[in-house]
Each structure stands twice: as structure tokens, then as C-alpha cells.
Amino acid sequence: MHENFSLNYCRAETWMILMEIVSIGNQTVTEFVLLGFYVIAELHLLFFIVFSLSYASIILVNMLIIVVMVSSQRLHTPMYFFLADLSFLEILCISTAVPKMLKDFLQEAAISVAGCLLQFFIFGSLATAECFLLAVMAYDHYLAICYPLLMGPRWYLGLVVIAWLSGFMADGLVVVLMAQLRFCGPNHIDHFYCDFMPLMSLACSDPSVAQMTTFILSVICLTVPFGRILTSYAWVVVAVLRVPAGASRRKAFSTFSSHLAVVSAFHGTLMVLYIAPSAVHSQLLSEVFALLYTVVTPLFNPVIYTLRNKEVHQALQRLLCVKQTETID
């Protein structure tokens, strides 16, 4: 009788454990934990220092660019309007992902499901808007060389508004579909921010509609602007080749090649991760690719697009001289 009691007790305990496991599996996850670069945890302190300095540099430089362009009347032209808008985009975009990543380097921190979807929505919308804005800037570069004064300020403002709205509408649709999915565990995201593919791998319900929609929108929002950029720069090259060989042609090709290199790095990494994610077989490599468009390109964009410009240098010198004079007075 004692043996039967023990056997029944063991069976009951085993059944309770199994029921608890099933219950946990059916529960809806309320928060996620971002793992970041957990496979190289020994480098977290170094990463924290490097990315903190990079983040601070990006914020300060882009804020300086905006201040210079707003304060200088000579820079109130369409090209500098686009550059100021790009700087504003960079500040918002990097501030959406990097501060959370820096915090996770020091301690494991959770993020709610709603907060995770909000982070993906804001970051994705800003990144998509940047893709369209870079296409607009390339087209403006082409018009400035081949057809100056073709479009007025209203057209340029309209193009910027369209770029922003396109980003938020495209990613808004994806987030609406993602919000309908059920996440029931595990709740650890193998990434340093809430990205699409790591989130889809944690979904318990069928994510095929969200994945197909994201693929279609990624093809449209990445390849169309990138194709527009390549076309614009191709016409710029044709126009530059008509210029007699000399310093002007070398300067034009130098500017063109640097612009194209940064744009290709930005669009290329996004295309690999969102259009052909199966090409990346390592999650660590996926995170390295994400760093390229999250930290690296925002670090180089101000240098490539703005700080090499003589007019910006002159405006910055005038601004600093005014500040020094006010301080002396």
C-alpha cells in the first residue's frame, strides 16, 4: 500500500510538472530580454566605451551641422536643407537603438513587448525614410548639375514629407501585423535591438503573412530608392565626363565615389538582412551587419556629405567667431 501511494505521488508530481511546462508554453510573453553580443561577453566593457564615444560623436556632430545650417543664411538652399534633414534623421535613428544597447552591455535588461514593437517601428520607419531621402538627395545632385533651378522649394519640401510618410506607413503596416502574433516563449532576443527576424523566430503563431509583407515592402523600399540613386549618379557621371579633365573633374569623382560607397554600405546591409536573410548563416554576423547601418554609416555620413564642404567650413568658422566675440564682450 505504501509503494502504491509513493507511485501515485510520483505520477501526480510528474503530471503537475508537465502541466506547468505546458502552461508556461501557452502563456503570452509580456517582455523580452535583448542578449546583444552575448557570445563575446568579455568584450562588453570595451564595446560600451567604443559605442558610447561613437554615439556621443554622432549626436554632437549632427547637432552642430543643424545649428550651422539654420544660423547661416547662405546655406538656406535645397541641398543643405536635405543635409540638415539627414542629420536630424540620424540623431533620431541612432537614439532609438544605441542607448538600449549600451545599457545592455552593463546589465541584462528587459523590454516590454509593446516597447519592443515600438522600438522596431520607430527605428524601421526612420531607416526607411532615410533610404528615400538619400534617393531624393542623389536626384537633387543630378538636377543641380544638369538642370539647375528646375524645381522650387515647395517641391523639395514635398519630397522630404513623402520620404518620411513612406517610411512610417510601410513600417506601420508591418508592426500592425506583428502585433497580431502571439509570443509564448522563450523571450530572449538574440540581437542588440528589436529587429524583425529575431522577433519572428520567437512567434508561436504563424508569422508567414508578416514575413511576406515585410519582404515585399523591403524589395520596394530598398531597391527602388537604390535604383534611383544609381540612375541619378550615372547621369552625373555622364555630365562630369563632358567637363574638361582637371581638378574639377577629380573633385566631382571623389565626391561621387564617397557618396556611392556610403549609400551602398547602408542599402547593401539592409538588403541582405531583409530581402535575403538566408544568406547570413551566423547571428553574430547578422548583428555585425546591423551595426553597419546603425552606427558605422551614421558615423561617416556627416564627414562624407557635409564636413568636407567648403561652404559649411566657412559657415562654421563664422559661427565660432560670432560666439567668441559674444564671449569676449
CSV table of C-alpha atoms in Angstrom, one decimal:
chain,number,residue,atom,x,y,z
A,1,MET,CA,0.0,0.0,0.0
A,2,HIS,CA,2.9,2.3,0.8
A,3,GLU,CA,4.5,1.5,-2.6
A,4,ASN,CA,1.2,2.3,-4.4
A,5,PHE,CA,1.0,5.6,-2.5
A,6,SER,CA,4.6,6.5,-3.5
A,7,LEU,CA,4.0,5.6,-7.1
A,8,ASN,CA,0.8,7.6,-7.3
A,9,TYR,CA,2.5,10.5,-5.6
A,10,CYS,CA,5.4,10.4,-8.2
A,11,ARG,CA,2.9,10.2,-11.0
A,12,ALA,CA,0.9,13.2,-9.7
A,13,GLU,CA,4.1,15.2,-9.2
A,14,THR,CA,5.3,14.4,-12.7
A,15,TRP,CA,1.8,15.3,-14.1
A,16,MET,CA,1.9,18.6,-12.3
A,17,ILE,CA,5.4,19.4,-13.7
A,18,LEU,CA,4.2,18.6,-17.2
A,19,MET,CA,1.1,20.7,-16.8
A,20,GLU,CA,3.3,23.6,-15.5
A,21,ILE,CA,5.5,23.3,-18.6
A,22,VAL,CA,2.5,23.3,-20.9
A,23,SER,CA,1.1,26.2,-19.0
A,24,ILE,CA,4.3,28.2,-19.4
A,25,GLY,CA,4.4,27.3,-23.1
A,26,ASN,CA,0.8,28.6,-23.5
A,27,GLN,CA,1.4,31.8,-21.6
A,28,THR,CA,1.8,35.1,-23.6
A,29,VAL,CA,5.2,36.6,-23.1
A,30,THR,CA,5.0,40.2,-21.6
A,31,GLU,CA,8.6,41.2,-22.0
A,32,PHE,CA,11.8,40.3,-23.9
A,33,VAL,CA,15.4,40.3,-23.0
A,34,LEU,CA,17.9,41.6,-25.5
A,35,LEU,CA,21.0,39.4,-25.5
A,36,GLY,CA,23.2,41.6,-27.7
A,37,PHE,CA,26.7,40.3,-28.3
A,38,TYR,CA,26.4,37.7,-25.5
A,39,VAL,CA,28.8,35.2,-27.3
A,40,ILE,CA,31.7,37.7,-26.7
A,41,ALA,CA,30.6,38.9,-23.3
A,42,GLU,CA,34.2,39.5,-22.3
A,43,LEU,CA,34.3,42.5,-24.7
A,44,HIS,CA,31.2,44.2,-23.4
A,45,LEU,CA,33.1,46.8,-21.4
A,46,LEU,CA,35.2,47.7,-24.5
A,47,PHE,CA,32.1,47.8,-26.7
A,48,PHE,CA,30.4,50.1,-24.1
A,49,ILE,CA,33.3,52.6,-24.3
A,50,VAL,CA,33.7,52.5,-28.1
A,51,PHE,CA,30.0,52.8,-28.9
A,52,SER,CA,29.4,55.4,-26.2
A,53,LEU,CA,32.1,57.6,-27.8
A,54,SER,CA,30.7,56.9,-31.3
A,55,TYR,CA,27.1,57.7,-30.1
A,56,ALA,CA,28.2,61.0,-28.5
A,57,SER,CA,30.2,62.0,-31.6
A,58,ILE,CA,27.3,61.3,-33.9
A,59,ILE,CA,24.9,63.3,-31.8
A,60,LEU,CA,27.2,66.3,-31.3
A,61,VAL,CA,28.4,66.5,-34.9
A,62,ASN,CA,24.9,66.2,-36.4
A,63,MET,CA,23.5,68.8,-33.9
A,64,LEU,CA,26.3,71.1,-34.9
A,65,ILE,CA,25.5,70.6,-38.6
A,66,ILE,CA,21.8,71.5,-38.0
A,67,VAL,CA,22.8,74.6,-35.9
A,68,VAL,CA,25.2,75.8,-38.6
A,69,MET,CA,22.7,75.3,-41.5
A,70,VAL,CA,19.9,77.0,-39.6
A,71,SER,CA,22.1,80.0,-38.5
A,72,SER,CA,23.7,80.7,-41.9
A,73,GLN,CA,21.6,82.4,-44.5
A,74,ARG,CA,24.0,81.2,-47.3
A,75,LEU,CA,23.1,77.6,-46.5
A,76,HIS,CA,19.4,78.0,-46.9
A,77,THR,CA,19.4,76.1,-50.2
A,78,PRO,CA,17.7,72.8,-51.1
A,79,MET,CA,20.9,70.8,-50.8
A,80,TYR,CA,21.7,71.9,-47.3
A,81,PHE,CA,18.0,71.5,-46.3
A,82,PHE,CA,18.3,67.9,-47.3
A,83,LEU,CA,21.6,67.5,-45.3
A,84,ALA,CA,20.0,69.1,-42.2
A,85,ASP,CA,17.1,66.7,-42.5
A,86,LEU,CA,19.5,63.8,-42.9
A,87,SER,CA,21.3,64.9,-39.7
A,88,PHE,CA,18.0,65.1,-37.9
A,89,LEU,CA,17.1,61.6,-39.1
A,90,GLU,CA,20.5,60.2,-38.0
A,91,ILE,CA,20.0,61.7,-34.5
A,92,LEU,CA,16.6,60.1,-34.1
A,93,CYS,CA,17.5,56.8,-35.7
A,94,ILE,CA,20.7,56.1,-33.6
A,95,SER,CA,18.9,57.3,-30.4
A,96,THR,CA,16.3,54.7,-30.9
A,97,ALA,CA,18.6,51.7,-30.8
A,98,VAL,CA,22.0,52.6,-29.3
A,99,PRO,CA,21.2,53.8,-25.8
A,100,LYS,CA,19.4,50.5,-25.1
A,101,MET,CA,22.3,48.6,-26.5
A,102,LEU,CA,24.8,50.5,-24.2
A,103,LYS,CA,22.6,49.7,-21.2
A,104,ASP,CA,22.6,46.0,-22.1
A,105,PHE,CA,26.4,46.0,-22.2
A,106,LEU,CA,26.4,46.7,-18.5
A,107,GLN,CA,23.5,44.7,-17.3
A,108,GLU,CA,20.8,42.4,-18.7
A,109,ALA,CA,17.7,44.5,-19.1
A,110,ALA,CA,14.2,43.6,-20.2
A,111,ILE,CA,11.9,45.4,-22.6
A,112,SER,CA,8.2,45.0,-22.8
A,113,VAL,CA,6.6,43.5,-25.9
A,114,ALA,CA,4.9,46.9,-26.6
A,115,GLY,CA,8.2,48.7,-26.1
A,116,CYS,CA,9.9,46.2,-28.4
A,117,LEU,CA,7.4,46.7,-31.2
A,118,LEU,CA,7.6,50.5,-30.7
A,119,GLN,CA,11.4,50.4,-31.0
A,120,PHE,CA,11.2,48.4,-34.2
A,121,PHE,CA,8.5,50.7,-35.6
A,122,ILE,CA,10.4,53.9,-34.9
A,123,PHE,CA,13.8,52.6,-36.0
A,124,GLY,CA,12.4,50.9,-39.1
A,125,SER,CA,10.4,53.9,-40.1
A,126,LEU,CA,13.4,56.2,-39.8
A,127,ALA,CA,15.7,53.8,-41.6
A,128,THR,CA,13.2,53.5,-44.5
A,129,ALA,CA,12.7,57.3,-44.6
A,130,GLU,CA,16.5,57.6,-44.9
A,131,CYS,CA,16.5,55.3,-47.9
A,132,PHE,CA,14.0,57.5,-49.7
A,133,LEU,CA,15.8,60.7,-48.5
A,134,LEU,CA,19.2,59.5,-49.9
A,135,ALA,CA,17.4,58.9,-53.2
A,136,VAL,CA,16.0,62.4,-53.1
A,137,MET,CA,19.5,63.8,-52.4
A,138,ALA,CA,21.0,61.9,-55.3
A,139,TYR,CA,18.3,63.2,-57.6
A,140,ASP,CA,18.9,66.8,-56.3
A,141,HIS,CA,22.6,66.3,-57.0
A,142,TYR,CA,21.7,65.3,-60.6
A,143,LEU,CA,19.3,68.3,-61.1
A,144,ALA,CA,21.9,70.7,-59.6
A,145,ILE,CA,24.4,69.7,-62.3
A,146,CYS,CA,22.2,69.0,-65.3
A,147,TYR,CA,19.0,71.1,-64.7
A,148,PRO,CA,19.6,73.8,-62.1
A,149,LEU,CA,16.6,75.8,-60.8
A,150,LEU,CA,14.2,73.2,-62.3
A,151,MET,CA,12.2,72.7,-59.0
A,152,GLY,CA,11.2,75.2,-56.4
A,153,PRO,CA,11.3,75.0,-52.5
A,154,ARG,CA,7.8,73.5,-52.3
A,155,TRP,CA,8.8,70.6,-54.4
A,156,TYR,CA,11.8,69.8,-52.2
A,157,LEU,CA,9.7,70.1,-49.0
A,158,GLY,CA,7.1,67.8,-50.6
A,159,LEU,CA,9.8,65.2,-51.4
A,160,VAL,CA,11.0,65.2,-47.8
A,161,VAL,CA,7.5,64.8,-46.5
A,162,ILE,CA,6.9,61.9,-48.9
A,163,ALA,CA,10.1,60.3,-47.7
A,164,TRP,CA,9.1,60.5,-44.1
A,165,LEU,CA,5.5,59.4,-44.7
A,166,SER,CA,6.6,56.5,-46.8
A,167,GLY,CA,8.8,55.2,-44.0
A,168,PHE,CA,6.2,55.4,-41.3
A,169,MET,CA,3.4,54.0,-43.5
A,170,ALA,CA,5.4,51.0,-44.6
A,171,ASP,CA,6.7,50.0,-41.2
A,172,GLY,CA,3.4,50.9,-39.6
A,173,LEU,CA,1.7,48.1,-41.7
A,174,VAL,CA,4.4,45.6,-40.6
A,175,VAL,CA,4.0,46.5,-36.9
A,176,VAL,CA,0.2,46.1,-37.1
A,177,LEU,CA,0.8,42.5,-38.5
A,178,MET,CA,3.4,41.8,-35.9
A,179,ALA,CA,1.1,43.0,-33.0
A,180,GLN,CA,-1.3,40.2,-34.0
A,181,LEU,CA,1.2,37.5,-33.4
A,182,ARG,CA,1.5,35.6,-30.1
A,183,PHE,CA,4.8,35.2,-28.3
A,184,CYS,CA,4.8,32.4,-25.7
A,185,GLY,CA,8.5,31.8,-25.0
A,186,PRO,CA,11.4,31.8,-24.9
A,187,ASN,CA,11.6,35.5,-24.5
A,188,HIS,CA,15.4,36.1,-25.3
A,189,ILE,CA,16.1,38.1,-28.5
A,190,ASP,CA,19.5,37.2,-29.9
A,191,HIS,CA,20.1,40.8,-31.0
A,192,PHE,CA,21.1,44.2,-29.6
A,193,TYR,CA,17.7,45.8,-30.6
A,194,CYS,CA,14.2,44.6,-31.6
A,195,ASP,CA,14.7,43.6,-35.2
A,196,PHE,CA,12.2,41.8,-37.4
A,197,MET,CA,13.8,38.4,-38.0
A,198,PRO,CA,14.8,37.6,-34.4
A,199,LEU,CA,11.3,38.6,-33.3
A,200,MET,CA,9.7,36.3,-35.9
A,201,SER,CA,11.7,33.4,-34.7
A,202,LEU,CA,10.1,33.7,-31.3
A,203,ALA,CA,6.5,33.9,-32.5
A,204,CYS,CA,4.2,30.9,-31.6
A,205,SER,CA,1.5,31.8,-34.1
A,206,ASP,CA,2.1,31.7,-37.9
A,207,PRO,CA,4.2,34.7,-39.0
A,208,SER,CA,4.0,34.0,-42.7
A,209,VAL,CA,1.8,37.0,-43.5
A,210,ALA,CA,4.0,39.4,-41.7
A,211,GLN,CA,7.1,37.9,-43.3
A,212,MET,CA,5.7,38.0,-46.8
A,213,THR,CA,4.5,41.6,-46.3
A,214,THR,CA,7.9,42.7,-44.9
A,215,PHE,CA,9.7,41.0,-47.8
A,216,ILE,CA,7.5,42.8,-50.4
A,217,LEU,CA,7.8,46.2,-48.7
A,218,SER,CA,11.6,45.7,-48.3
A,219,VAL,CA,12.0,45.0,-52.0
A,220,ILE,CA,10.1,48.2,-52.8
A,221,CYS,CA,11.5,50.5,-50.2
A,222,LEU,CA,15.2,49.3,-50.7
A,223,THR,CA,15.6,48.5,-54.4
A,224,VAL,CA,13.5,51.4,-55.8
A,225,PRO,CA,15.4,54.2,-53.9
A,226,PHE,CA,18.7,52.5,-54.5
A,227,GLY,CA,17.9,52.1,-58.2
A,228,ARG,CA,17.0,55.8,-58.3
A,229,ILE,CA,20.4,56.6,-56.7
A,230,LEU,CA,22.3,54.6,-59.2
A,231,THR,CA,20.5,56.2,-62.1
A,232,SER,CA,21.0,59.7,-60.8
A,233,TYR,CA,24.7,59.1,-60.2
A,234,ALA,CA,25.1,57.5,-63.6
A,235,TRP,CA,23.7,60.7,-65.2
A,236,VAL,CA,26.0,62.8,-63.0
A,237,VAL,CA,29.0,60.7,-64.3
A,238,VAL,CA,27.9,61.3,-67.9
A,239,ALA,CA,27.7,65.1,-67.2
A,240,VAL,CA,31.0,65.2,-65.4
A,241,LEU,CA,32.8,63.3,-68.3
A,242,ARG,CA,31.8,66.3,-70.5
A,243,VAL,CA,33.9,68.6,-68.3
A,244,PRO,CA,37.5,69.0,-69.4
A,245,ALA,CA,39.9,66.9,-67.4
A,246,GLY,CA,41.3,68.7,-64.4
A,247,ALA,CA,40.8,69.5,-60.7
A,248,SER,CA,37.0,69.9,-61.1
A,249,ARG,CA,36.5,66.5,-62.6
A,250,ARG,CA,38.7,64.8,-60.0
A,251,LYS,CA,36.8,66.6,-57.2
A,252,ALA,CA,33.5,65.5,-58.7
A,253,PHE,CA,34.5,61.9,-59.0
A,254,SER,CA,35.9,62.0,-55.5
A,255,THR,CA,32.6,63.3,-54.1
A,256,PHE,CA,30.6,60.8,-56.2
A,257,SER,CA,32.6,57.8,-55.2
A,258,SER,CA,32.5,58.6,-51.5
A,259,HIS,CA,28.7,59.2,-51.6
A,260,LEU,CA,28.1,56.0,-53.5
A,261,ALA,CA,30.3,54.0,-51.1
A,262,VAL,CA,28.3,55.1,-48.0
A,263,VAL,CA,25.0,54.6,-49.8
A,264,SER,CA,25.9,51.2,-51.0
A,265,ALA,CA,27.0,50.1,-47.5
A,266,PHE,CA,23.7,51.4,-46.0
A,267,HIS,CA,21.4,49.9,-48.6
A,268,GLY,CA,23.5,46.7,-49.1
A,269,THR,CA,23.4,45.6,-45.5
A,270,LEU,CA,19.6,46.3,-45.3
A,271,MET,CA,19.0,44.3,-48.5
A,272,VAL,CA,21.0,41.3,-47.2
A,273,LEU,CA,19.2,41.3,-43.8
A,274,TYR,CA,15.6,42.0,-45.1
A,275,ILE,CA,15.5,40.7,-48.6
A,276,ALA,CA,17.9,37.7,-48.4
A,277,PRO,CA,18.3,36.9,-44.7
A,278,SER,CA,19.1,33.3,-45.5
A,279,ALA,CA,22.4,34.5,-46.9
A,280,VAL,CA,23.5,35.3,-43.4
A,281,HIS,CA,24.2,32.0,-41.6
A,282,SER,CA,25.5,33.4,-38.3
A,283,GLN,CA,23.5,35.5,-35.9
A,284,LEU,CA,26.8,37.3,-34.8
A,285,LEU,CA,27.4,38.2,-38.5
A,286,SER,CA,23.8,39.5,-38.7
A,287,GLU,CA,24.5,41.8,-35.7
A,288,VAL,CA,27.7,43.0,-37.3
A,289,PHE,CA,25.8,43.8,-40.5
A,290,ALA,CA,23.2,45.7,-38.3
A,291,LEU,CA,26.0,47.7,-36.8
A,292,LEU,CA,27.0,49.0,-40.2
A,293,TYR,CA,23.7,50.8,-40.8
A,294,THR,CA,23.1,51.5,-37.1
A,295,VAL,CA,26.4,53.0,-36.1
A,296,VAL,CA,29.0,53.0,-38.8
A,297,THR,CA,27.2,54.8,-41.7
A,298,PRO,CA,25.8,57.5,-39.3
A,299,LEU,CA,29.4,58.0,-38.2
A,300,PHE,CA,30.7,58.6,-41.7
A,301,ASN,CA,27.6,60.4,-43.2
A,302,PRO,CA,28.5,63.8,-41.7
A,303,VAL,CA,32.1,63.6,-42.9
A,304,ILE,CA,31.2,62.4,-46.4
A,305,TYR,CA,28.2,64.6,-47.1
A,306,THR,CA,28.8,67.8,-45.0
A,307,LEU,CA,32.1,68.4,-43.3
A,308,ARG,CA,34.1,68.2,-46.5
A,309,ASN,CA,32.1,71.1,-47.9
A,310,LYS,CA,33.9,74.4,-48.0
A,311,GLU,CA,30.7,76.5,-47.6
A,312,VAL,CA,30.0,74.5,-44.4
A,313,HIS,CA,33.5,75.1,-43.1
A,314,GLN,CA,33.1,78.9,-43.7
A,315,ALA,CA,29.7,79.0,-42.0
A,316,LEU,CA,31.1,77.1,-39.1
A,317,GLN,CA,34.1,79.5,-38.8
A,318,ARG,CA,31.7,82.5,-38.9
A,319,LEU,CA,29.5,80.9,-36.2
A,320,LEU,CA,32.5,80.2,-34.0
A,321,CYS,CA,33.8,83.7,-34.5
A,322,VAL,CA,30.5,85.2,-33.5
A,323,LYS,CA,30.4,83.1,-30.4
A,324,GLN,CA,33.9,84.1,-29.4
A,325,THR,CA,33.1,87.8,-29.9
A,326,GLU,CA,30.0,87.5,-27.8
A,327,THR,CA,32.0,85.7,-25.1
A,328,ILE,CA,34.7,88.5,-25.1
A,329,ASP,CA,32.0,91.2,-25.0
